[in-house]
Coordinates of C-alpha atoms in Angstrom, one line a residue:
M5 CA -157.6 -73.7 4.9
R6 CA -158.6 -75.2 1.6
T7 CA -160.5 -73.3 -1.2
K8 CA -162.3 -76.5 -2.3
D9 CA -164.6 -76.0 0.7
L10 CA -165.6 -72.5 -0.4
D11 CA -169.0 -71.7 -2.0
I12 CA -167.8 -70.0 -5.2
S13 CA -171.3 -68.6 -5.8
K14 CA -170.7 -66.1 -3.0
F15 CA -168.1 -64.4 -5.2
T16 CA -170.1 -62.1 -7.5
S17 CA -167.1 -60.3 -9.0
L18 CA -163.3 -60.6 -9.3
T19 CA -163.1 -57.9 -6.7
D20 CA -164.7 -60.3 -4.2
V21 CA -162.0 -62.8 -5.0
H22 CA -159.2 -60.3 -4.5
S23 CA -160.7 -59.1 -1.2
Y24 CA -160.8 -62.7 0.0
L25 CA -157.2 -63.4 -1.0
D26 CA -155.9 -60.2 0.5
E27 CA -157.2 -61.4 3.8
N28 CA -156.5 -65.2 3.5
A29 CA -153.8 -65.8 0.9
S30 CA -151.2 -66.6 3.6
K31 CA -153.6 -69.0 5.4
L32 CA -154.3 -71.2 2.3
S33 CA -152.6 -74.6 2.4
S34 CA -150.7 -74.3 -0.9
N35 CA -150.3 -72.3 -4.1
W36 CA -152.7 -74.7 -5.8
D37 CA -155.5 -73.4 -3.5
I38 CA -155.1 -70.0 -5.1
T39 CA -155.2 -71.4 -8.7
D40 CA -158.2 -73.5 -7.8
L41 CA -160.0 -70.4 -6.7
F42 CA -159.3 -68.6 -10.0
V43 CA -160.3 -71.7 -12.0
K44 CA -163.7 -71.9 -10.2
Y45 CA -164.4 -68.2 -10.6
R46 CA -163.4 -68.3 -14.3
D47 CA -165.7 -71.2 -15.0
Q48 CA -168.6 -69.6 -13.0
T49 CA -168.6 -66.0 -14.4
V50 CA -170.3 -65.2 -17.6
I51 CA -168.6 -61.8 -18.1
S52 CA -165.9 -62.3 -20.8
K53 CA -163.5 -59.6 -19.4
E54 CA -163.7 -61.2 -15.9
K55 CA -163.0 -64.6 -17.5
Q56 CA -159.9 -63.2 -19.2
K57 CA -158.6 -61.5 -16.0
A58 CA -159.2 -64.7 -14.0
Q59 CA -157.2 -66.6 -16.6
W60 CA -154.3 -64.1 -16.3
E61 CA -154.4 -64.5 -12.6
L62 CA -154.5 -68.2 -12.9
E63 CA -151.4 -68.3 -15.1
C64 CA -149.5 -66.0 -12.7
F65 CA -149.9 -68.6 -10.0
L66 CA -149.2 -71.6 -12.2
F67 CA -145.6 -70.7 -12.4
E68 CA -143.3 -72.1 -9.7
F69 CA -140.0 -70.5 -8.7
R70 CA -137.1 -72.9 -8.1
G71 CA -134.0 -70.9 -7.2
L72 CA -133.4 -68.5 -10.1
E73 CA -135.5 -70.6 -12.5
L74 CA -139.2 -70.0 -13.4
M75 CA -140.7 -73.4 -13.8
V76 CA -143.7 -73.9 -16.0
F77 CA -146.7 -76.1 -15.3
S78 CA -146.4 -78.5 -18.3
Y79 CA -145.1 -79.1 -21.8
S80 CA -146.7 -80.6 -24.9
F81 CA -145.6 -81.7 -28.3
N82 CA -146.6 -79.8 -31.5
E83 CA -146.2 -82.2 -34.4
E84 CA -146.7 -79.6 -37.0
K85 CA -143.9 -77.3 -35.8
D86 CA -141.8 -80.2 -34.2
E87 CA -141.4 -78.3 -31.0
F88 CA -142.4 -78.5 -27.3
P89 CA -144.6 -75.5 -26.3
K90 CA -144.8 -74.8 -22.6
Y91 CA -147.7 -73.7 -20.5
P92 CA -147.9 -71.1 -19.2
N93 CA -145.4 -69.2 -21.3
L94 CA -144.4 -65.8 -19.9
D95 CA -143.1 -64.7 -23.3
E96 CA -146.6 -65.1 -24.8
F97 CA -148.3 -62.9 -22.2
Q98 CA -150.0 -60.1 -24.0
S99 CA -149.0 -56.5 -23.3
E100 CA -152.6 -56.1 -21.9
A101 CA -152.0 -59.0 -19.5
F102 CA -148.7 -57.4 -18.2
E103 CA -150.5 -54.1 -17.7
Y104 CA -153.2 -56.0 -15.7
I105 CA -150.5 -57.7 -13.5
K106 CA -148.8 -54.3 -12.9
K107 CA -152.2 -53.0 -11.7
R108 CA -152.7 -56.0 -9.4
A109 CA -149.2 -55.5 -8.0
Q110 CA -150.2 -52.0 -6.9
E111 CA -153.7 -52.9 -5.7
A112 CA -152.9 -56.1 -3.7
K113 CA -152.7 -55.8 0.1
N114 CA -151.4 -59.2 1.0
A115 CA -147.5 -59.4 1.1
L116 CA -147.6 -62.9 -0.6
L117 CA -149.7 -61.6 -3.5
I118 CA -147.6 -58.4 -3.9
A119 CA -144.4 -60.5 -3.9
R120 CA -145.8 -62.9 -6.5
Y121 CA -147.0 -60.2 -9.0
N122 CA -143.7 -58.3 -8.7
H123 CA -141.6 -61.4 -9.1
I124 CA -143.5 -62.3 -12.2
L125 CA -142.9 -58.9 -13.6
W126 CA -139.2 -59.1 -12.7
K127 CA -139.0 -62.3 -14.7
G128 CA -140.8 -60.7 -17.6
P129 CA -139.4 -60.1 -21.1
K130 CA -137.3 -57.1 -22.2
G131 CA -139.4 -54.0 -21.9
I132 CA -141.2 -55.3 -18.8
K133 CA -138.4 -56.6 -16.6
N134 CA -137.2 -53.9 -14.2
K135 CA -135.1 -54.1 -11.0
K136 CA -137.7 -52.1 -9.1
Y137 CA -140.1 -55.1 -9.3
A138 CA -137.4 -57.4 -7.8
Q139 CA -136.9 -54.9 -4.9
V140 CA -140.6 -54.8 -4.1
A141 CA -140.9 -58.6 -4.4
I142 CA -138.0 -59.1 -1.9
V143 CA -139.4 -56.7 0.7
N144 CA -142.8 -58.4 0.5
Y145 CA -141.3 -61.9 0.6
L146 CA -139.5 -60.9 3.8
N147 CA -142.8 -59.7 5.2
A148 CA -144.5 -62.9 4.1
V149 CA -141.9 -65.0 5.9
R150 CA -142.6 -63.1 9.1
N151 CA -146.3 -63.5 8.6
F152 CA -145.9 -67.3 8.2
I153 CA -143.8 -67.5 11.3
E154 CA -146.5 -65.8 13.3
L155 CA -149.1 -68.1 11.9
S156 CA -147.0 -71.1 12.7
K157 CA -146.9 -70.0 16.4
Q158 CA -150.7 -69.8 16.4
K159 CA -151.0 -73.2 14.7
P160 CA -147.8 -75.2 15.2
D161 CA -148.6 -78.1 12.8
G162 CA -145.5 -77.4 10.6
K163 CA -147.5 -76.2 7.6
Y164 CA -146.9 -72.5 8.0
L165 CA -143.4 -73.0 9.1
Y166 CA -142.8 -75.0 5.9
Q167 CA -144.2 -72.1 3.9
A168 CA -141.9 -69.7 5.8
V169 CA -138.7 -71.6 4.9
T170 CA -139.7 -72.1 1.3
K171 CA -140.3 -68.4 0.9
Y172 CA -137.0 -67.7 2.7
E173 CA -135.2 -70.0 0.2
L174 CA -136.9 -68.1 -2.7
T175 CA -135.9 -64.7 -1.1
C176 CA -132.2 -65.8 -0.9
S177 CA -132.1 -66.7 -4.6
L178 CA -133.8 -63.4 -5.6
I179 CA -131.4 -61.3 -3.5
S180 CA -128.4 -63.3 -4.8
E181 CA -129.6 -62.5 -8.3
C182 CA -130.2 -58.7 -7.9
K183 CA -128.0 -57.8 -4.9
E184 CA -130.7 -55.8 -3.1
E185 CA -131.9 -55.8 0.5
V186 CA -129.0 -57.9 1.8
K187 CA -129.1 -56.2 5.3
S188 CA -132.8 -56.8 5.6
L189 CA -132.3 -60.5 4.8
K190 CA -129.5 -60.9 7.4
L191 CA -131.7 -59.2 10.0
L192 CA -134.6 -61.6 9.3
T193 CA -132.1 -64.5 9.4
S194 CA -130.8 -63.5 12.8
E195 CA -134.4 -63.2 14.1
L196 CA -135.3 -66.7 12.9
L197 CA -132.2 -68.4 14.2
N198 CA -132.6 -66.8 17.6
D199 CA -136.3 -67.4 17.9
S200 CA -136.8 -70.2 20.4
E201 CA -140.3 -71.1 19.0
V202 CA -138.8 -71.9 15.5
S203 CA -138.2 -75.6 15.2
F204 CA -134.6 -76.9 14.6
W205 CA -135.5 -78.4 11.2
A206 CA -136.5 -75.0 10.0
K207 CA -133.4 -73.4 11.4
H208 CA -131.3 -76.0 9.7
S209 CA -133.1 -75.3 6.4
I210 CA -132.2 -71.6 6.8
L211 CA -128.5 -72.4 7.5
D212 CA -128.4 -74.7 4.5
D213 CA -129.7 -71.9 2.3
M214 CA -127.1 -69.5 3.8
I215 CA -124.3 -72.0 2.9
K216 CA -125.6 -72.1 -0.7
H217 CA -125.3 -68.3 -1.0
P218 CA -121.7 -67.5 -0.1
K219 CA -121.8 -64.2 -1.8
I220 CA -124.5 -63.0 0.7
F221 CA -123.5 -64.8 3.9
K222 CA -119.9 -64.7 5.1
A223 CA -118.2 -66.6 7.9
E224 CA -119.2 -64.1 10.5
D225 CA -122.9 -64.5 9.7
F226 CA -122.7 -68.1 11.0
K227 CA -121.4 -67.0 14.5
G228 CA -123.1 -69.2 17.2
S229 CA -125.0 -71.3 14.7
L230 CA -123.1 -74.5 15.7
N231 CA -124.5 -74.2 19.1
L232 CA -127.9 -74.9 17.6
F233 CA -126.7 -78.3 16.5
K234 CA -125.1 -79.0 19.9
K235 CA -128.4 -78.1 21.6
E236 CA -130.2 -80.5 19.2
L237 CA -127.7 -83.3 20.0
D238 CA -127.9 -82.7 23.7
G239 CA -131.6 -83.5 23.5
A240 CA -131.1 -86.7 21.4
N241 CA -132.5 -89.9 22.8
K242 CA -133.6 -93.4 21.5
R243 CA -136.5 -91.7 19.6
T244 CA -134.1 -89.4 17.8
D245 CA -133.9 -89.9 14.0
H246 CA -130.1 -90.6 13.8
F247 CA -130.5 -91.3 10.1
L248 CA -131.6 -87.7 9.6
L249 CA -128.8 -86.5 11.7
V250 CA -126.0 -88.2 9.8
N251 CA -127.5 -87.6 6.3
N252 CA -128.8 -84.1 6.7
Y253 CA -128.1 -82.1 9.9
L254 CA -124.5 -83.1 10.8
P255 CA -123.1 -82.7 7.2
T256 CA -124.4 -79.1 7.4
A257 CA -122.6 -78.6 10.7
L258 CA -119.4 -79.9 9.1
R259 CA -119.7 -77.4 6.3
I260 CA -120.3 -74.6 8.8
A261 CA -117.3 -75.7 10.8
S262 CA -115.2 -75.6 7.7
K263 CA -116.5 -72.2 6.6
T264 CA -115.9 -70.7 10.1
K265 CA -112.6 -72.6 10.4
S266 CA -113.8 -74.3 13.6
D267 CA -112.6 -77.7 14.8
N268 CA -114.5 -80.3 12.9
K269 CA -113.3 -83.3 15.0
Y270 CA -116.2 -82.9 17.3
W271 CA -118.7 -83.2 14.4
Y272 CA -117.0 -86.3 12.9
D273 CA -117.2 -87.9 16.4
Q274 CA -120.9 -87.1 16.5
I275 CA -121.4 -88.6 13.1
G276 CA -119.6 -91.7 14.2
E277 CA -121.7 -92.1 17.4
C278 CA -124.9 -91.7 15.3
Y279 CA -123.8 -94.5 13.0
V280 CA -123.0 -96.7 16.0
Q281 CA -126.4 -96.0 17.5
M282 CA -128.0 -96.9 14.1
A283 CA -126.0 -100.1 14.0
N284 CA -127.1 -101.0 17.5
D285 CA -130.7 -100.5 16.6
E286 CA -130.4 -103.2 13.9
E287 CA -131.1 -106.6 15.5
S288 CA -132.9 -108.6 12.7
P289 CA -130.6 -111.3 11.2
D290 CA -131.7 -110.3 7.7
R291 CA -130.5 -106.7 8.3
L292 CA -127.1 -107.4 9.7
W293 CA -125.6 -106.2 6.4
I294 CA -127.1 -102.8 7.2
K295 CA -125.6 -103.0 10.7
Q296 CA -122.2 -103.7 9.1
D297 CA -122.6 -100.8 6.8
N298 CA -123.3 -98.5 9.7
Y299 CA -120.2 -99.8 11.5
A300 CA -118.2 -99.1 8.4
N301 CA -119.4 -95.5 8.2
A302 CA -118.7 -95.0 11.9
I303 CA -115.1 -96.3 11.4
D304 CA -114.7 -93.7 8.6
A305 CA -116.0 -90.9 10.8
F306 CA -113.8 -91.8 13.8
G307 CA -110.9 -92.0 11.4
N308 CA -111.6 -88.5 10.2
S309 CA -111.9 -87.2 13.8
G310 CA -108.7 -88.9 14.9
N311 CA -110.5 -90.8 17.6
I312 CA -108.2 -93.9 17.4
Q313 CA -109.6 -95.7 20.5
R314 CA -113.2 -95.4 19.4
R315 CA -112.3 -96.4 15.8
K316 CA -110.5 -99.6 17.1
E317 CA -113.5 -100.5 19.2
I318 CA -115.9 -100.3 16.2
E319 CA -113.4 -102.1 14.0
Q320 CA -113.5 -105.0 16.5
A321 CA -117.4 -104.9 16.5
Y322 CA -117.3 -104.9 12.6
Y323 CA -114.9 -107.9 12.6
E324 CA -117.0 -109.9 15.0
L325 CA -120.2 -109.2 13.0
K326 CA -118.8 -110.3 9.6
P327 CA -119.2 -114.0 10.0
N328 CA -123.0 -113.6 10.7
V329 CA -123.7 -111.3 7.7
K330 CA -125.7 -112.8 4.9
L331 CA -127.5 -111.2 2.0
P332 CA -131.0 -112.2 1.0
S333 CA -130.9 -113.8 -2.4
H334 CA -133.5 -114.0 -5.2
R335 CA -133.6 -116.2 -8.2
I336 CA -135.1 -114.8 -11.4
E337 CA -135.9 -117.1 -14.2
V338 CA -136.2 -115.5 -17.7
K339 CA -138.3 -117.5 -20.1
L340 CA -137.3 -116.8 -23.7
S341 CA -139.8 -116.5 -26.4
E342 CA -139.7 -118.9 -29.4
E343 CA -138.1 -116.2 -31.5
E344 CA -135.5 -115.4 -28.8
S345 CA -134.7 -119.1 -28.4
K346 CA -134.1 -119.4 -32.1
L347 CA -131.7 -116.4 -32.1
F348 CA -129.9 -117.8 -29.1
K349 CA -129.4 -121.2 -30.7
A350 CA -128.3 -119.5 -34.0
Y351 CA -125.7 -117.6 -32.0
E352 CA -124.5 -120.8 -30.3
E353 CA -124.2 -122.5 -33.7
E354 CA -122.3 -119.6 -35.1
T355 CA -119.9 -119.7 -32.2
R356 CA -119.4 -123.4 -32.6
Q357 CA -118.7 -123.1 -36.3
K358 CA -116.2 -120.2 -35.7
I359 CA -114.3 -122.3 -33.2
E360 CA -114.3 -125.3 -35.6
W361 CA -112.8 -123.1 -38.3
L362 CA -110.3 -121.5 -36.0
L363 CA -109.0 -124.9 -34.9
T364 CA -108.2 -125.8 -38.5
L365 CA -105.7 -122.9 -38.6
D366 CA -102.0 -122.9 -37.6
P367 CA -101.7 -122.4 -33.8
S368 CA -99.9 -119.1 -34.3
K369 CA -102.8 -117.8 -36.3
I370 CA -105.2 -118.9 -33.5
Y371 CA -103.2 -117.1 -30.9
M372 CA -103.0 -114.1 -33.2
Y373 CA -106.8 -114.1 -33.4
L374 CA -107.0 -114.4 -29.6
S375 CA -104.6 -111.5 -29.1
S376 CA -106.9 -109.3 -31.1
S377 CA -110.0 -107.7 -29.6
V378 CA -112.4 -109.0 -32.2
Y379 CA -114.5 -111.2 -30.0
F380 CA -114.3 -108.9 -26.9
P381 CA -116.8 -106.0 -26.2
K382 CA -115.4 -102.8 -27.8
F383 CA -114.7 -99.7 -25.6
A384 CA -116.7 -97.5 -27.9
T385 CA -119.7 -99.9 -27.9
I386 CA -119.7 -100.1 -24.1
K387 CA -119.4 -96.3 -23.8
E388 CA -122.3 -95.8 -26.1
A389 CA -124.4 -98.4 -24.3
V390 CA -123.8 -96.7 -21.0
S391 CA -124.5 -93.2 -22.4
N392 CA -127.8 -94.4 -23.8
Q393 CA -129.0 -96.0 -20.5
K394 CA -132.0 -94.2 -19.0
E395 CA -131.8 -93.2 -15.4
K396 CA -133.1 -96.0 -13.2
W397 CA -134.8 -95.5 -9.9
M398 CA -131.9 -97.5 -8.4
D399 CA -129.5 -94.7 -9.5
M400 CA -131.1 -92.4 -6.9
S401 CA -130.4 -94.9 -4.1
R402 CA -127.2 -95.7 -2.3
T403 CA -125.4 -98.9 -3.4
I404 CA -123.4 -101.0 -0.9
E405 CA -120.8 -103.3 -2.4
F406 CA -119.2 -106.3 -0.6
D407 CA -115.9 -107.9 -1.5
S408 CA -115.3 -111.6 -1.2
N409 CA -114.4 -111.2 2.5
K410 CA -117.7 -109.5 3.3
N411 CA -115.9 -106.1 3.6
I412 CA -117.9 -103.1 2.5
R413 CA -116.1 -101.1 -0.2
S414 CA -116.9 -97.6 -1.6
F415 CA -119.1 -97.4 -4.6
Q416 CA -119.1 -94.2 -6.6
G417 CA -121.9 -95.0 -9.0
G418 CA -120.3 -92.8 -11.7
G419 CA -119.7 -93.4 -15.4
S420 CA -116.7 -95.7 -14.9
D421 CA -118.6 -98.0 -12.5
K422 CA -121.4 -98.3 -15.1
M423 CA -118.8 -99.0 -17.8
Y424 CA -117.4 -101.9 -15.9
Q425 CA -120.8 -103.2 -15.0
E426 CA -121.8 -103.3 -18.7
Y427 CA -118.4 -104.8 -19.7
T428 CA -118.8 -107.5 -17.0
L429 CA -122.2 -108.5 -18.3
R430 CA -121.1 -108.8 -21.9
I431 CA -117.9 -110.7 -20.9
Q432 CA -120.0 -113.2 -19.0
L433 CA -122.6 -113.6 -21.7
S434 CA -120.3 -114.1 -24.8
V435 CA -116.5 -114.0 -24.1
L436 CA -116.2 -116.5 -21.3
P437 CA -118.3 -119.2 -23.0
F438 CA -116.2 -118.7 -26.2
L439 CA -112.9 -119.0 -24.3
R440 CA -114.0 -122.1 -22.4
Q441 CA -115.0 -123.8 -25.7
I442 CA -111.9 -122.9 -27.8
F443 CA -109.4 -123.8 -25.1
A444 CA -111.1 -127.0 -24.1
K445 CA -111.6 -128.2 -27.7
G446 CA -108.2 -127.0 -28.8
I447 CA -106.4 -128.7 -25.9
K448 CA -108.4 -131.9 -26.2
E449 CA -107.5 -132.1 -29.9
R450 CA -103.9 -131.2 -29.2
V451 CA -104.1 -128.2 -31.5
L452 CA -103.3 -125.8 -28.6
T453 CA -100.4 -126.9 -26.4
F454 CA -98.1 -125.2 -23.9
E455 CA -95.3 -125.6 -26.4
N456 CA -96.9 -123.6 -29.2
Y457 CA -98.4 -121.1 -26.8
L458 CA -95.0 -120.3 -25.3
E459 CA -93.5 -120.3 -28.8
F460 CA -95.9 -117.7 -29.9
L461 CA -95.0 -115.5 -26.8
K462 CA -91.3 -116.2 -27.5
N463 CA -91.6 -114.4 -30.8
S464 CA -93.1 -111.3 -29.2
W465 CA -91.4 -108.7 -27.0
L466 CA -91.9 -111.0 -24.1
G467 CA -89.2 -113.2 -25.6
K468 CA -86.7 -110.4 -25.9
P469 CA -84.3 -110.4 -23.0
Y470 CA -84.1 -107.2 -21.0
T471 CA -80.8 -106.2 -19.4
E472 CA -80.4 -104.1 -16.2
I473 CA -77.5 -103.2 -14.0
D474 CA -77.9 -104.3 -10.3
L475 CA -76.5 -102.5 -7.3
G476 CA -73.2 -104.4 -7.6
G477 CA -72.7 -103.1 -11.1
D478 CA -73.4 -106.5 -12.8
L479 CA -75.6 -107.0 -15.8
V480 CA -78.8 -108.9 -15.0
E481 CA -80.8 -110.3 -17.9
T482 CA -84.5 -110.9 -17.6
N483 CA -86.4 -113.3 -19.9
W484 CA -90.2 -113.4 -19.3
I485 CA -90.7 -116.7 -21.0
G486 CA -88.8 -118.5 -18.3
L487 CA -90.9 -116.8 -15.6
I488 CA -94.2 -117.4 -17.4
A489 CA -93.6 -120.9 -18.5
P490 CA -94.3 -122.8 -15.2
S491 CA -97.8 -121.4 -14.9
V492 CA -98.6 -121.9 -18.6
V493 CA -97.4 -125.5 -18.5
E494 CA -99.4 -126.1 -15.3
Y495 CA -102.5 -124.8 -16.9
F496 CA -102.3 -127.0 -20.0
V497 CA -101.4 -130.1 -17.9
Q498 CA -104.3 -129.5 -15.5
S499 CA -106.8 -128.8 -18.3
E500 CA -105.7 -131.8 -20.4
S501 CA -105.9 -134.1 -17.4
S502 CA -109.4 -133.0 -16.6
L503 CA -110.5 -133.4 -20.2
N504 CA -109.1 -136.9 -20.5
A505 CA -109.8 -138.3 -17.0
K506 CA -113.5 -138.5 -16.0
Y507 CA -113.0 -138.0 -12.3
Y508 CA -110.0 -135.6 -12.3
K509 CA -110.7 -132.2 -10.8
P510 CA -108.3 -129.5 -12.1
N511 CA -106.7 -127.0 -9.7
Y512 CA -105.7 -123.6 -11.2
V513 CA -104.4 -122.0 -8.0
L514 CA -100.7 -122.0 -9.0
C515 CA -101.5 -120.8 -12.5
I516 CA -103.6 -117.9 -11.5
D517 CA -101.4 -116.8 -8.6
S518 CA -98.3 -116.8 -10.7
L519 CA -99.6 -115.3 -13.9
T520 CA -101.4 -112.5 -12.0
L521 CA -98.3 -111.3 -10.3
K522 CA -96.2 -111.8 -13.4
F523 CA -98.6 -109.5 -15.3
E524 CA -97.8 -106.7 -12.9
G525 CA -94.1 -107.2 -13.6
L526 CA -94.8 -107.2 -17.3
L527 CA -96.5 -103.8 -17.0
R528 CA -93.5 -102.5 -15.0
D529 CA -91.1 -103.8 -17.6
F530 CA -93.2 -102.4 -20.4
S531 CA -92.9 -99.0 -18.7
S532 CA -89.2 -99.3 -18.2
R533 CA -88.6 -100.2 -21.9
L534 CA -90.3 -96.9 -22.7
N535 CA -88.2 -95.1 -20.1
I536 CA -91.3 -94.2 -18.1
S537 CA -90.8 -94.1 -14.3
T538 CA -92.4 -96.8 -12.2
S539 CA -91.3 -95.4 -8.9
T540 CA -93.3 -93.3 -6.6
R541 CA -93.2 -91.8 -3.1
G542 CA -94.6 -94.1 -0.4
K543 CA -95.0 -93.9 3.4
K544 CA -91.5 -95.3 3.9
G545 CA -89.7 -93.7 1.0
M546 CA -89.6 -94.5 -2.7
Q547 CA -91.3 -97.7 -3.9
E548 CA -92.4 -99.4 -7.1
N549 CA -95.8 -98.7 -8.5
Y550 CA -98.5 -101.4 -8.4
A551 CA -100.5 -102.6 -11.4
H552 CA -103.3 -100.1 -10.9
D553 CA -100.8 -97.2 -10.6
I554 CA -99.2 -98.2 -13.9
L555 CA -102.5 -98.6 -15.7
G556 CA -103.5 -95.2 -14.4
N557 CA -100.4 -93.5 -15.8
E558 CA -101.6 -91.1 -18.5
I559 CA -98.4 -91.6 -20.5
I560 CA -98.8 -95.4 -20.5
K561 CA -102.4 -95.1 -21.5
K562 CA -101.3 -93.7 -24.8
Y563 CA -99.4 -96.8 -25.8
F564 CA -102.4 -99.2 -25.4
D565 CA -105.4 -99.1 -27.6
E566 CA -108.7 -98.4 -25.7
D567 CA -110.0 -102.0 -26.1
D568 CA -106.9 -103.5 -24.6
R569 CA -106.8 -100.9 -21.8
L570 CA -110.4 -101.7 -20.9
L571 CA -109.6 -105.4 -20.5
F572 CA -106.5 -104.7 -18.4
E573 CA -108.3 -102.3 -16.2
Y574 CA -111.2 -104.7 -15.9
L575 CA -108.9 -107.4 -14.6
F576 CA -106.7 -105.4 -12.3
L577 CA -108.6 -102.4 -11.0
N578 CA -110.9 -102.2 -8.0
E579 CA -114.0 -101.6 -10.2
G580 CA -113.5 -104.8 -12.1
L581 CA -112.2 -108.3 -11.0
N582 CA -109.4 -106.6 -8.9
I583 CA -107.6 -109.9 -9.4
R584 CA -104.1 -108.7 -8.4
N585 CA -105.3 -107.4 -5.0
N586 CA -107.3 -110.6 -4.3
V587 CA -104.4 -112.8 -5.2
A588 CA -101.7 -110.8 -3.4
H589 CA -103.8 -110.7 -0.2
C590 CA -105.0 -114.2 -0.4
F591 CA -108.7 -113.2 -0.6
Y592 CA -109.8 -116.0 -3.0
N593 CA -111.0 -119.3 -1.7
E594 CA -110.3 -122.5 -3.7
K595 CA -113.6 -122.3 -5.7
E596 CA -112.8 -118.8 -6.8
Y597 CA -109.7 -120.0 -8.6
D598 CA -111.8 -120.9 -11.6
L599 CA -111.3 -121.7 -15.3
N600 CA -112.7 -118.3 -16.3
K601 CA -110.0 -116.3 -14.5
I602 CA -107.1 -118.3 -15.9
N603 CA -108.6 -118.2 -19.5
L604 CA -108.8 -114.4 -19.2
L605 CA -105.3 -114.2 -17.9
L606 CA -104.0 -116.3 -20.8
V607 CA -105.8 -114.1 -23.3
T608 CA -104.5 -110.9 -21.6
L609 CA -101.0 -112.2 -22.0
L610 CA -101.6 -112.6 -25.7
R611 CA -103.1 -109.1 -25.9
I612 CA -100.1 -107.4 -24.3
S613 CA -97.7 -109.5 -26.3
K614 CA -98.9 -108.0 -29.6
Y615 CA -97.1 -104.8 -28.9
D616 CA -93.5 -104.3 -29.8
F617 CA -90.6 -101.9 -29.3
T618 CA -88.6 -100.2 -32.0
L619 CA -85.3 -98.5 -31.3
N620 CA -85.3 -94.9 -32.4
K621 CA -82.1 -93.9 -34.3
N622 CA -82.0 -90.7 -32.3
D623 CA -81.9 -92.7 -29.0

């Protein structure tokens, strides 16, 4: 029923409007139909008192209740007072208006209207607010839910059932707030869950609200509720919305199983099977990446249920699918304005001049400059940029990330992920071009050589031998220069050859493989020199920490400045290049062993070399 179809001229007084609402308020399609009715009557009547009362009624129904919050219709900006006034504003209701609402709360005959008026009074300011209003509101909300359920059986189009569950949700919040009529709510809940004419989606909504209010509903209140989910699954067929099952219904079943200490393996198995069905439904070649994601989720679910056989079956299907997966690509060309082009060219010229100037300096000073974080994005700058980013519509969607082997990896979408995304963008735009130019020009002009690079490292802590005692009791001396030198020499030889020979194609596989793994050793050595443990408990006993474990150590973090730490984490953690993992497990193909990676590794060596160790007299 819609009030827009009503002939407002038939209502000669506000009493006529009230009589109509007492009989039909529950049958109206939405809250807005009630406000429309009061607007039409207010605009029609010429009696000033009637206009004022209609306005008060209108404002009562303009509020929306969301949980414990009373939501207003709109906000505006007052330039004179530099504030944001809201409309309607319950604090600005005149005392006369509240007296009128009290009167309406007593006169109204429709449960929905009585609940609304009393709820407004319960949310009123000091002097108006009284717990008795909350109690009356609750009782009438409960009656309104029952009324909507009966209307839904007469007209099962979902509209009235939706009204029932939304009012149920509101009632739960109100009871949670004032701790009244708990037994009455539980009685209504039992009625709804056991009513065969109430749709499953509505029962699920009720169970979801029950979980959200643990102070009201205890484990015993969920007795038998899991059978509702099993019954729904038993009726599943090809037309079943499996997406809805795995993203809405089954997670609720899992939470109930956890709350009631029931076996959750069955529910994880059901989630897995739903994902398999969703995967099987995907047949378009352009959507095979979605099929793969569903397989990945199924594997996780079967892993959680302990269903090893089913997990292995889907792992095989996942593996066989991978070669056929391709992502649709789009090329976006950005045309710079004349002013932007000038700024870009000015930046390029500034960078060229800086490199020219740097290469006039002694090599040690060049390496010292490269060991600083001057030309890299600052941690504080990245953090500020991320915090100032406005929420994008994509933030509300699920992101699927693929590694270089087409495997799907988890993506949290939190602050750290955004930090690395912003850092990556800035590295690609400014740092990598700078490093390519300075190393290429420096090597070509013989200003930068492997000899002076290694000499610079030799004068750092990397050049200080470190002595350990092996299992045989013998002293073993480690010198990092000897371990690093082969890859550094190889890099300079490969680069110089490609710069001087027109058709020579450099190969940086050995350089990158070696330096990557050596950096993990450097981090471990750095920790050992500080007497910080690098051992941890593994599946087969004690083992050495990996690079990401060491970088994640809170004690180690204190020794690196935040800019260096950001670079190290960018190179070696999963959120960034994850270079250690990709090298150790041979995930890179030949093309991925590129100049950018080795340049970053060389600079990272310089960055870690700038630290030093001083022996404390008390040690």
